PDB file of C-alpha atoms in Angstrom:
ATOM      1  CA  UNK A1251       5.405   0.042  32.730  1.00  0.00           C
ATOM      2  CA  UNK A1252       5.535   3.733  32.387  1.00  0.00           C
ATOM      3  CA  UNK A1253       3.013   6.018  30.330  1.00  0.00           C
ATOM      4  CA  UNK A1254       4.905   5.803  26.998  1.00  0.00           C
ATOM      5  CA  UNK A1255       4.846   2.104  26.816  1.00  0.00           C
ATOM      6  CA  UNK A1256       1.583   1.816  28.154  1.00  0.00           C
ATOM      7  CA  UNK A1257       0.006   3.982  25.253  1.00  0.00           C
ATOM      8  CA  UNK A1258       1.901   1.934  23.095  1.00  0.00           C
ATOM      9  CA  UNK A1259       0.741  -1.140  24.111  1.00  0.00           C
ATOM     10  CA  UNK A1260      -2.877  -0.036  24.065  1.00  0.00           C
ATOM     11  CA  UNK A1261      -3.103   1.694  20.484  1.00  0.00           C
ATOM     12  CA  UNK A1262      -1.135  -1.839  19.496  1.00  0.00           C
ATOM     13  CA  UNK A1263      -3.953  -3.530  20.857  1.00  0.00           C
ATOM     14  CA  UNK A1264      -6.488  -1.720  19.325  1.00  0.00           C
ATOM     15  CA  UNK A1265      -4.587  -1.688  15.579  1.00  0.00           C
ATOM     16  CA  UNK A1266      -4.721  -5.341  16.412  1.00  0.00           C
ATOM     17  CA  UNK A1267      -8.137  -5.676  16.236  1.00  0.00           C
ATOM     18  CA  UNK A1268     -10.294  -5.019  12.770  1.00  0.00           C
ATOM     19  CA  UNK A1269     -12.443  -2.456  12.482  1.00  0.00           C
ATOM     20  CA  UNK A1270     -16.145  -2.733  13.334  1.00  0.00           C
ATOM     21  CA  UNK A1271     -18.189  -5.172  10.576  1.00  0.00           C
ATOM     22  CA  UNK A1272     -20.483  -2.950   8.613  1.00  0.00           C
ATOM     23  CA  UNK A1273     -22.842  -6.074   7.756  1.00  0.00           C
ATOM     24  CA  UNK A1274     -23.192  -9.638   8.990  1.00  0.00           C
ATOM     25  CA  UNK A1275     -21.417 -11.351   6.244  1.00  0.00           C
ATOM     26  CA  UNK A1276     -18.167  -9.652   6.434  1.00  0.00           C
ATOM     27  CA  UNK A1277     -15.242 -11.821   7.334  1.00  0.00           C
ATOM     28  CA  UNK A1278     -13.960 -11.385  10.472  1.00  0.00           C
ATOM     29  CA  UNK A1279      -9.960 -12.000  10.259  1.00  0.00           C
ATOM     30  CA  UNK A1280      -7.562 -11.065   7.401  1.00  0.00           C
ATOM     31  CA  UNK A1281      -7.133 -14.844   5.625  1.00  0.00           C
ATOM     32  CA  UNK A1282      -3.608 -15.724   5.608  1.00  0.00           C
ATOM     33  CA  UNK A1283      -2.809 -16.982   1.941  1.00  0.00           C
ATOM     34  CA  UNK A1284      -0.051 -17.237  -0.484  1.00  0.00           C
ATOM     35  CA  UNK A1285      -0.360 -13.703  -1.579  1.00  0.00           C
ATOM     36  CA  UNK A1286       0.553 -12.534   2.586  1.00  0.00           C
ATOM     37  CA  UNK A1287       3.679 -14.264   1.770  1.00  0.00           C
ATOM     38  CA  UNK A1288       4.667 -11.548  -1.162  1.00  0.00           C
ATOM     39  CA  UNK A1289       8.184  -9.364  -0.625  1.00  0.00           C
ATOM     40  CA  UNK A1290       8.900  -6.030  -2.069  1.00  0.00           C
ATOM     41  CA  UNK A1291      12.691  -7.371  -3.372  1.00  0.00           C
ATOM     42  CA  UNK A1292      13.932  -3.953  -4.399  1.00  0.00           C
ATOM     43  CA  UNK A1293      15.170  -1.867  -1.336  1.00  0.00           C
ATOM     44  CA  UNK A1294      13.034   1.181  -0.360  1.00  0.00           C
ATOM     45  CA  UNK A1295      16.178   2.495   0.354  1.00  0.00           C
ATOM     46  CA  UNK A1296      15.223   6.688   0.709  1.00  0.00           C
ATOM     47  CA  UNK A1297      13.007   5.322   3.633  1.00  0.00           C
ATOM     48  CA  UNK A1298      14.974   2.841   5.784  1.00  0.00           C
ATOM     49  CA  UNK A1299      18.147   5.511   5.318  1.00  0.00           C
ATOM     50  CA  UNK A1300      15.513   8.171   6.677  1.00  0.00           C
ATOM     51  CA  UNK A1301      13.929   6.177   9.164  1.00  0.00           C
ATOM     52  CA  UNK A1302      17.548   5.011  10.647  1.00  0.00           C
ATOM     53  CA  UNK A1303      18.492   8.803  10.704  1.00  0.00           C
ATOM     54  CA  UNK A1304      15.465   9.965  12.653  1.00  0.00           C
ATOM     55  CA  UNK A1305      14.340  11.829  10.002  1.00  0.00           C
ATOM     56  CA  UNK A1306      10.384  12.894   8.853  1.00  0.00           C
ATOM     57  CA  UNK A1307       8.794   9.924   6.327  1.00  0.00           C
ATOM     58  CA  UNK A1308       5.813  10.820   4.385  1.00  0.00           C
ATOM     59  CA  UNK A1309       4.626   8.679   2.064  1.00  0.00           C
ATOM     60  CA  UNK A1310       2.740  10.065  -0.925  1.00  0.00           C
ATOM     61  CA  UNK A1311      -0.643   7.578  -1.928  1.00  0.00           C
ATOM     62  CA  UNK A1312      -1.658   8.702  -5.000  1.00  0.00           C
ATOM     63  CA  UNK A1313      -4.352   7.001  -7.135  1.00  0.00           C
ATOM     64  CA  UNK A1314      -8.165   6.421  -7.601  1.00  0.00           C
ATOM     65  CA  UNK A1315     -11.019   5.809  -5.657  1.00  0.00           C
ATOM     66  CA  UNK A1316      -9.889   2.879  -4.026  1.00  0.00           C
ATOM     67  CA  UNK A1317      -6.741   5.348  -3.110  1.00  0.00           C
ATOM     68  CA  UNK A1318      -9.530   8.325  -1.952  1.00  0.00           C
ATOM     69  CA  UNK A1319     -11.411   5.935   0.219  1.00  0.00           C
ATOM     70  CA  UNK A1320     -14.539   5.261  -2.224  1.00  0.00           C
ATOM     71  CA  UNK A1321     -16.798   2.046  -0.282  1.00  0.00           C
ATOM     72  CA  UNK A1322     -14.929   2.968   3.073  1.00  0.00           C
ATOM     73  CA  UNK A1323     -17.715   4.088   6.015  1.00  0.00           C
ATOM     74  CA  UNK A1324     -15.215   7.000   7.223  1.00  0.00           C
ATOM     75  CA  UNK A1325     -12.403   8.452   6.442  1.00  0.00           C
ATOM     76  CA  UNK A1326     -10.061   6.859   8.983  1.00  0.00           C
ATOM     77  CA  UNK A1327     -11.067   3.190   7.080  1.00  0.00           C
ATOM     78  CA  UNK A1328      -9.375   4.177   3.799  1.00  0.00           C
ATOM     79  CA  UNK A1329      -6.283   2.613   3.346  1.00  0.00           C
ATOM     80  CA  UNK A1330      -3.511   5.704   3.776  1.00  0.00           C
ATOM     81  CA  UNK A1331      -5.321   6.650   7.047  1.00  0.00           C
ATOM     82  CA  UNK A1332      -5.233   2.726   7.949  1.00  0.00           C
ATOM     83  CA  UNK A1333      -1.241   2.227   6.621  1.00  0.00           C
ATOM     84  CA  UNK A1334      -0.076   5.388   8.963  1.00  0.00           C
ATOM     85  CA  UNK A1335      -1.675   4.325  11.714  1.00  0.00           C
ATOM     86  CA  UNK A1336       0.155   0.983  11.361  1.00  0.00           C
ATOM     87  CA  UNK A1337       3.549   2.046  10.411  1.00  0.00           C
ATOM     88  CA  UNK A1338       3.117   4.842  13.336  1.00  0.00           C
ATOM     89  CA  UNK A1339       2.488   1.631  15.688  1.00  0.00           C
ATOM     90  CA  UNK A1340       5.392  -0.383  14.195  1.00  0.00           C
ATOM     91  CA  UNK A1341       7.789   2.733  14.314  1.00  0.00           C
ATOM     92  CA  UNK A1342       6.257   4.196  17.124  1.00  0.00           C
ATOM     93  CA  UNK A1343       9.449   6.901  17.652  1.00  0.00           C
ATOM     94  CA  UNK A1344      10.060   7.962  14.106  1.00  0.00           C
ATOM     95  CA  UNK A1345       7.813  11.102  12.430  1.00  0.00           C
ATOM     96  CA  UNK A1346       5.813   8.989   9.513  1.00  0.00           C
ATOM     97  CA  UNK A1347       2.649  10.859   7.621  1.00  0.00           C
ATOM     98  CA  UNK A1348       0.920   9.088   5.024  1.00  0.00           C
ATOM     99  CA  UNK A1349      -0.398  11.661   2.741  1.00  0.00           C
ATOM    100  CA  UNK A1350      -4.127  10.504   0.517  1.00  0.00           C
ATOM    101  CA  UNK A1351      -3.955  11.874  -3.088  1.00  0.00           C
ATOM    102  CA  UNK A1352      -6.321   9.438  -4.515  1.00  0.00           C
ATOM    103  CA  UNK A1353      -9.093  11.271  -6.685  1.00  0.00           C
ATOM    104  CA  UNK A1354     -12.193   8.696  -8.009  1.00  0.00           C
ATOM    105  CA  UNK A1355     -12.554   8.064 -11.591  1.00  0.00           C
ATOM    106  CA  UNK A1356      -8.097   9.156 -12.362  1.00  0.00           C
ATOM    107  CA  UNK A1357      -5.405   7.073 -13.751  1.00  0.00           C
ATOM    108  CA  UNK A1358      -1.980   7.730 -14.510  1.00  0.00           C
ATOM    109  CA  UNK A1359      -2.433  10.947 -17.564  1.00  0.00           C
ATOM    110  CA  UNK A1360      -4.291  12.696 -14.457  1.00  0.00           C
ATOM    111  CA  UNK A1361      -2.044  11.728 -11.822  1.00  0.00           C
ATOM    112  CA  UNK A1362       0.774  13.045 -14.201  1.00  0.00           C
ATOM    113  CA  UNK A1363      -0.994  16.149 -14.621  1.00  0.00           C
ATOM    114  CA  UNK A1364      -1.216  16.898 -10.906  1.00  0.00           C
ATOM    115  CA  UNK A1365       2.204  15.351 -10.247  1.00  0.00           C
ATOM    116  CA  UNK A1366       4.612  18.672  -9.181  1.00  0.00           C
ATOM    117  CA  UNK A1367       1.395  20.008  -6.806  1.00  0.00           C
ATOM    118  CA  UNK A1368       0.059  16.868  -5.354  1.00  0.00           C
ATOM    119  CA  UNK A1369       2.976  14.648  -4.916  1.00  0.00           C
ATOM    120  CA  UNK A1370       6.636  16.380  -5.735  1.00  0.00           C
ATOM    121  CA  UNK A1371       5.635  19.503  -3.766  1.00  0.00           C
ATOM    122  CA  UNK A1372       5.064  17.224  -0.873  1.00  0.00           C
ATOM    123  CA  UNK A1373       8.666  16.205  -0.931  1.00  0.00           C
ATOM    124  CA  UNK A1374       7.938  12.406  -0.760  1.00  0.00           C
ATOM    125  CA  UNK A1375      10.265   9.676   0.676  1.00  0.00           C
ATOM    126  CA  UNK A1376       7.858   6.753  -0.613  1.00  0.00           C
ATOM    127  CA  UNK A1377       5.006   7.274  -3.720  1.00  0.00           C
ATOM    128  CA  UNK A1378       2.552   4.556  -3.668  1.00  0.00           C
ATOM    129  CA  UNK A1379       1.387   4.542  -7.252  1.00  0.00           C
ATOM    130  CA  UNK A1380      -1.881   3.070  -7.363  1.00  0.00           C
ATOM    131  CA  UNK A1381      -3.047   2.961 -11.130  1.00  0.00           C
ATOM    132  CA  UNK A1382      -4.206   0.813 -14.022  1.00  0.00           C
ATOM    133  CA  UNK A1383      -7.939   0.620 -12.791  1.00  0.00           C
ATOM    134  CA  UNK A1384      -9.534   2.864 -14.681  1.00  0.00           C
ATOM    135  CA  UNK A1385      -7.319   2.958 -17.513  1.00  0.00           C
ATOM    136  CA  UNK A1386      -9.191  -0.236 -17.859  1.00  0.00           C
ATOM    137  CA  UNK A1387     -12.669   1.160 -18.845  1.00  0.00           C
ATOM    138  CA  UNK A1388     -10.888   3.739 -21.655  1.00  0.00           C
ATOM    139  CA  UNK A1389     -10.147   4.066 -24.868  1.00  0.00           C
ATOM    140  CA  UNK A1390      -6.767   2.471 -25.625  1.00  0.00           C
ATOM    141  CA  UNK A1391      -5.933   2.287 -22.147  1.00  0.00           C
ATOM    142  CA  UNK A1392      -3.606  -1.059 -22.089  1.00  0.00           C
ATOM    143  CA  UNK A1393      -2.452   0.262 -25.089  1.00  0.00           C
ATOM    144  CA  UNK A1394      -1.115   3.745 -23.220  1.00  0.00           C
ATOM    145  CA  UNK A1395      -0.386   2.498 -19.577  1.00  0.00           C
ATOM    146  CA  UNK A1396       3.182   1.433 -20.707  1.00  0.00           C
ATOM    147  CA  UNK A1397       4.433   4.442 -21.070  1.00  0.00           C
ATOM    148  CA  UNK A1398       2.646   6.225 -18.784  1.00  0.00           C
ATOM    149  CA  UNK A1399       3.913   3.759 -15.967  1.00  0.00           C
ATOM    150  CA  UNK A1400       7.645   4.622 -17.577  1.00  0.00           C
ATOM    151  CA  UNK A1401       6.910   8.714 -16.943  1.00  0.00           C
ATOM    152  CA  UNK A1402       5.552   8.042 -13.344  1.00  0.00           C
ATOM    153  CA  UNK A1403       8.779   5.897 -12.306  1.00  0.00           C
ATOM    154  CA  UNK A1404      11.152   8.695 -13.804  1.00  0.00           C
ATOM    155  CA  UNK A1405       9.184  11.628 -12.234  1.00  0.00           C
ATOM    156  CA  UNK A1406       9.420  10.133  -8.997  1.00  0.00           C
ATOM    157  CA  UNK A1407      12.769   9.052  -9.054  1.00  0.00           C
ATOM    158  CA  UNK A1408      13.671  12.681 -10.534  1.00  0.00           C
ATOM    159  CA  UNK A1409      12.665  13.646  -6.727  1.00  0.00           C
ATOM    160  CA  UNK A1410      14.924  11.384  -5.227  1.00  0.00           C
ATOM    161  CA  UNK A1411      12.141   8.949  -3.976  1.00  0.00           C
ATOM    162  CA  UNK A1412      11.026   5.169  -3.565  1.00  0.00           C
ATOM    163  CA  UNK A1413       7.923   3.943  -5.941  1.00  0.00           C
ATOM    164  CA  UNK A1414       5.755   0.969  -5.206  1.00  0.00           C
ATOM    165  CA  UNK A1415       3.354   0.276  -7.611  1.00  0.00           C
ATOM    166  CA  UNK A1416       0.081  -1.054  -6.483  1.00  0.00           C
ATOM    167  CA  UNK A1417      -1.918  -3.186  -9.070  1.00  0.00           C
ATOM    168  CA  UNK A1418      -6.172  -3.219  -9.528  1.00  0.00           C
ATOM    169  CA  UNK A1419      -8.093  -4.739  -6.754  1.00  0.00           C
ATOM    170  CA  UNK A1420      -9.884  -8.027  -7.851  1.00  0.00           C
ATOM    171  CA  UNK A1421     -13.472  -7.765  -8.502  1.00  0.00           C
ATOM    172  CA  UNK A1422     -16.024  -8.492 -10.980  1.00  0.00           C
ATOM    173  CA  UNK A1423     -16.172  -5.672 -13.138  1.00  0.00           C
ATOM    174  CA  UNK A1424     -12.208  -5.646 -13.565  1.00  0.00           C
ATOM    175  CA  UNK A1425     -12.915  -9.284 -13.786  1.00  0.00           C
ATOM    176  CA  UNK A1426     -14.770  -8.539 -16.649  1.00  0.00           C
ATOM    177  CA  UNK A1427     -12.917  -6.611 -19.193  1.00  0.00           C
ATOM    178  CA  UNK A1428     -10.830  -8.699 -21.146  1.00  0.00           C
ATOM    179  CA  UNK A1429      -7.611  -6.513 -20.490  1.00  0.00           C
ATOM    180  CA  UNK A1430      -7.162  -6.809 -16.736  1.00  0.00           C
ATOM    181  CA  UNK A1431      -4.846  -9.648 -16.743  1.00  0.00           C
ATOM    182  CA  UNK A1432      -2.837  -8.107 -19.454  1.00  0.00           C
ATOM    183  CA  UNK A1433      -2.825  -4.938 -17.811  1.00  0.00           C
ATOM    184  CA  UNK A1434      -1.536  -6.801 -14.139  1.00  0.00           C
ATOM    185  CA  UNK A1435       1.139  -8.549 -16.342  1.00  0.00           C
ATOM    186  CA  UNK A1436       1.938  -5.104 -18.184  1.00  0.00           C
ATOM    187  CA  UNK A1437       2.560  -3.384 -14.949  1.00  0.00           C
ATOM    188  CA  UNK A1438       4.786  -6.544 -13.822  1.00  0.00           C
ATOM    189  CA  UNK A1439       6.944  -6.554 -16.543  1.00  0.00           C
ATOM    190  CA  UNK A1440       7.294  -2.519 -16.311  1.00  0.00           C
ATOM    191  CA  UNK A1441       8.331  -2.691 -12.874  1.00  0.00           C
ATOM    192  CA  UNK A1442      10.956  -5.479 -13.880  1.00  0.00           C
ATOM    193  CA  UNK A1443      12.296  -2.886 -16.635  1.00  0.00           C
ATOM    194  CA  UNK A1444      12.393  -0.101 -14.574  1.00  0.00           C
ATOM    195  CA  UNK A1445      13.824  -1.819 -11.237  1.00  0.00           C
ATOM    196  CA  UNK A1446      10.914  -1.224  -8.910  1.00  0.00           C
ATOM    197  CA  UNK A1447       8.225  -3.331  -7.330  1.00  0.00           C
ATOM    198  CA  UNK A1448       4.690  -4.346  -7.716  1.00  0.00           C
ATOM    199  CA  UNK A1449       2.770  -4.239  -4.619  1.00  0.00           C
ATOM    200  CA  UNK A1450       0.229  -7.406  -5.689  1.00  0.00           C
ATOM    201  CA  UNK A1451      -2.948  -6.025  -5.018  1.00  0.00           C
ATOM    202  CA  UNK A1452      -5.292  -8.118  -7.470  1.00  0.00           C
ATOM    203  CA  UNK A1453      -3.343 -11.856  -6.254  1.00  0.00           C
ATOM    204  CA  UNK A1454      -4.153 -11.016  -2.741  1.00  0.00           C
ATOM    205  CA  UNK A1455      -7.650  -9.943  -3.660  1.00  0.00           C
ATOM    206  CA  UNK A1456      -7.957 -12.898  -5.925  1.00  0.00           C
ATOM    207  CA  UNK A1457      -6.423 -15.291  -2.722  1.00  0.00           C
ATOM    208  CA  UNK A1458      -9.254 -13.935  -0.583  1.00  0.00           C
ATOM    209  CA  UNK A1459     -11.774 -15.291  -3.584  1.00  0.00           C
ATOM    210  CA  UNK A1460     -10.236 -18.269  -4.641  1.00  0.00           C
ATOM    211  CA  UNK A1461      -8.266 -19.838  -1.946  1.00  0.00           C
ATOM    212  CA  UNK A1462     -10.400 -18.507   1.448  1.00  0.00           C
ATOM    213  CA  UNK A1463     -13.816 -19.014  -0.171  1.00  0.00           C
ATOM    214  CA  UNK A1464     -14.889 -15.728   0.547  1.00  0.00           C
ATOM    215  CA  UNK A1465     -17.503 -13.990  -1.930  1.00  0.00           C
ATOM    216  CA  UNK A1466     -17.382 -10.700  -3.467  1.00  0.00           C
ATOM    217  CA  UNK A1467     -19.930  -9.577  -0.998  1.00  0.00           C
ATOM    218  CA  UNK A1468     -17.347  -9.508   2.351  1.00  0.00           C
ATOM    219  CA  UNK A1469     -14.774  -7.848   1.226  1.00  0.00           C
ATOM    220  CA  UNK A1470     -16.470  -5.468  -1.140  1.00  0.00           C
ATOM    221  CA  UNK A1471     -18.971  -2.623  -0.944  1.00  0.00           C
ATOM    222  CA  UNK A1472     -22.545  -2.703  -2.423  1.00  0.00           C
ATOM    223  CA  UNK A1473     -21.363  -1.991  -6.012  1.00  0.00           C
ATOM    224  CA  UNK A1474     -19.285  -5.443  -6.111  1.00  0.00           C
ATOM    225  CA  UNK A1475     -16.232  -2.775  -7.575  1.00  0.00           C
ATOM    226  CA  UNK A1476     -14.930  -0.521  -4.269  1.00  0.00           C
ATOM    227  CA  UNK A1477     -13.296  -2.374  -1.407  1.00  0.00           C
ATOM    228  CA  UNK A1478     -14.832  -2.148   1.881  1.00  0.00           C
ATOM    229  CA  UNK A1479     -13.576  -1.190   5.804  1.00  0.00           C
ATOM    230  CA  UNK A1480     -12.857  -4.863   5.831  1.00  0.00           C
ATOM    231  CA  UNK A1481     -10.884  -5.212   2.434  1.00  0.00           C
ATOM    232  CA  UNK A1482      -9.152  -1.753   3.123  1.00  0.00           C
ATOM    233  CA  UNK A1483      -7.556  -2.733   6.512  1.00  0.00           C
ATOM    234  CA  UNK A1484      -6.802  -6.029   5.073  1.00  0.00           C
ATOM    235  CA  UNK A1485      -5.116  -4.719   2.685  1.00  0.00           C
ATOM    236  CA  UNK A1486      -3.402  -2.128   4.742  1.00  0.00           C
ATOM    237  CA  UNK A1487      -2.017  -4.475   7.146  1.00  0.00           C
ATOM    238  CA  UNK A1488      -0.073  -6.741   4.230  1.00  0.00           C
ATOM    239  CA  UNK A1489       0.958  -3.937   2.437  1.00  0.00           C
ATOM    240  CA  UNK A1490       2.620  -2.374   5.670  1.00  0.00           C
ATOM    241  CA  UNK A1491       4.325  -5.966   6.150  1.00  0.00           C
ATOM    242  CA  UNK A1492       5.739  -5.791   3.070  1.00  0.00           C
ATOM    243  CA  UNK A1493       6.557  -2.078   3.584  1.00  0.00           C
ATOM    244  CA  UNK A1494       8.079  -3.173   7.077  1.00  0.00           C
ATOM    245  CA  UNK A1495      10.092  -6.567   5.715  1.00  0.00           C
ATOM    246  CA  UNK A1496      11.723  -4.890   3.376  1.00  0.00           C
ATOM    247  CA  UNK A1497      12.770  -1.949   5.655  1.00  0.00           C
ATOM    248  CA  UNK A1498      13.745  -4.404   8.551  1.00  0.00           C
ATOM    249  CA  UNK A1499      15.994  -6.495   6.053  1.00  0.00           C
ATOM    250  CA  UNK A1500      18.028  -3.605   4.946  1.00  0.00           C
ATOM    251  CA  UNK A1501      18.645  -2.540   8.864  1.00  0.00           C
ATOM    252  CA  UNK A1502      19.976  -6.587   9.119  1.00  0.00           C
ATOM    253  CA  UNK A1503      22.212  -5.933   6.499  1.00  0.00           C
ATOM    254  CA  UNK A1504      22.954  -1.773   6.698  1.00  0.00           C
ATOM    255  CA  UNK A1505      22.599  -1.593   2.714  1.00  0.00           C
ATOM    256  CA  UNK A1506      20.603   1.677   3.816  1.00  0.00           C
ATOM    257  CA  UNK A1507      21.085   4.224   1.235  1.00  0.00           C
ATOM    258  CA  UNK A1508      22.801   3.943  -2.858  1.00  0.00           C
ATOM    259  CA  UNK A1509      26.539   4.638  -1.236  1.00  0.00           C
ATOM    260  CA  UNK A1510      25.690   5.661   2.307  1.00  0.00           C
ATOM    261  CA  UNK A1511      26.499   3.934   5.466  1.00  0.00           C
ATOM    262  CA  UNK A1512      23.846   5.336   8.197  1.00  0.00           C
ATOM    263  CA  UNK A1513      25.193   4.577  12.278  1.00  0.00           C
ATOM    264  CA  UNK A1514      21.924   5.403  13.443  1.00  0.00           C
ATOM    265  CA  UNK A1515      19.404   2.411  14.166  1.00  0.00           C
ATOM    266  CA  UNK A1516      16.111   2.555  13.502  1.00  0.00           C
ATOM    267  CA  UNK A1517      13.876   2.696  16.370  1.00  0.00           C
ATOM    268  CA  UNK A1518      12.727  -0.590  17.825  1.00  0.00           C
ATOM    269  CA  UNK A1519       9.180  -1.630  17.056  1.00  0.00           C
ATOM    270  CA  UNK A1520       6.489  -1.870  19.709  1.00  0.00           C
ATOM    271  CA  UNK A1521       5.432  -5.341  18.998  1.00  0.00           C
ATOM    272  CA  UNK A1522       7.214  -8.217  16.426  1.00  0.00           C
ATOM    273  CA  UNK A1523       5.831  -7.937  12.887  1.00  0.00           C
ATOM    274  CA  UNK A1524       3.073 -10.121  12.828  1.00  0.00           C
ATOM    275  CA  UNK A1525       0.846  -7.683  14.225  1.00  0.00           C
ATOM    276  CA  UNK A1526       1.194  -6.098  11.029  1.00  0.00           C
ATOM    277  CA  UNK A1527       0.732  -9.927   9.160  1.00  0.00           C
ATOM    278  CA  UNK A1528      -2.260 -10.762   7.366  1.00  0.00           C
ATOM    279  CA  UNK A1529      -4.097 -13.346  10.468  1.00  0.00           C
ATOM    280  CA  UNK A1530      -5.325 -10.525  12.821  1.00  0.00           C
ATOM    281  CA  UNK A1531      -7.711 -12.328  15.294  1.00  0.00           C
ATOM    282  CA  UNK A1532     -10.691 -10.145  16.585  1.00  0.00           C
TER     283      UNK A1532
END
């Protein structure tokens, strides 16, 4: 084997692993539930066409505190840091930077405001638009994120890249105002207007709860709110399966690019794409 494969093999090996349990009680592989099963169905098609053509990727996060890393014991734990280094592992020859504009206590009228210098000066291929949590605890939020959710969608397509939208995590004081399921449906049935996807953050939460058996207490920090290292790589991992399905399906079928046929093919992964799956053994 020489040096480049080596490497690869051994910074697969160690992305294959979880990172180091912060307490007892914290579970020690991601469960694999209905919610690991989840497909972004609308083509990320600015990425795989960029990806095939060797060009840069960066991927804009933008969001809250569960964006900026809040609950996570280091910075390499929150989940942008944790989705690069996967997606570097899974591409290992392409040029892929997750970029982390999460800021605690913003939703979308803040991300809005700091839209052309956070995220559209970047030059995104992919925004991950995390959002909806915090509108929660304010004033008329449900009643606002509608539209709001419309502006972000044009903005970002207005720069000619891919959206995911990426739903509240599931935890007891979401649990407890009477608009989060509303506000998971709203942002649902948004998406569906406006052609993009939802990535399902509160069902696969909510499958961790309700169909592994696992309390609040393992997968979330001391304030029962923030995720933790745990919850944050878990997360990671399915999101960059979803992020990798649907990028792998459109190589199968060269629907690349709105109108464009790309020759080049994407590079091949270092290891088959249930490394990035939801079971990751310790």
């Amino acid at each position: 084997m020489n040096t480049v494969g080596l490497c690869a093999l051994l910074a697969l090996l160690l992305l294959a692993s979880p990172p180091a349990r912060a307490a007892d009680d914290m579970p020690i592989a991601c469960p694999q539930t209905k919610a690991t099963q989840s497909k972004l169905i609308r083509p990320l098609a600015r990425t795989a066409a960029r990806l095939r053509a060797g060009q840069p990727v960066v991927i804009v996060a933008i969001g809250s505190s569960s964006t900026a890393g809040a609950g996570a014991s280091k910075a390499e734990a929150n989940y942008p840091n944790r989705l690069q280094a996967l997606l570097r592992a899974r591409f290992p020859h392409a040029d892929i930077t997750v970029v982390n504009r999460g800021v605690n206590g913003q939703d979308a009228p803040e991300m809005l405001k700091r839209f052309d210098t956070d995220v559209a000066a970047l030059k995104p291929t992919l925004v991950l638009w995390q959002a909806g949590v915090n509108a929660l605890f304010r004033e008329n939020g449900l009643a606002r994120a509608g539209d709001l959710l419309h502006e972000a969608i044009a903005r970002v397509r207005a720069i000619d890249a891919d959206i995911v939208l990426i739903d509240p995590q599931y935890a007891p004081r979401v649990l407890g105002d009477a608009d989060s399921g509303p506000m998971v449906k709203l942002m649902d049935d948004i998406a569906r207007e406006d052609g993009v996807d939802v990535y399902h953050r509160f069902a696969l939460m909510r499958d961790w709860h309700e169909s592994a058996g696992l309390p609040f207490e393992s997968f979330l920090w001391k304030d029962k709110f923030h995720m933790n290292d745990w919850s944050y790589d878990c997360f990671s991992r399915d999101l960059g399966r979803a992020v990798t399905a649907n990028i792998d399906s459109q190589q199968r079928s060269a629907d690349v690019s709105p109108g464009v046929s790309m020759p080049v093919t994407l590079s091949q992964p270092a290891a088959p794409d249930r490394l990035l799956g939801a079971m990751v053994q310790p």
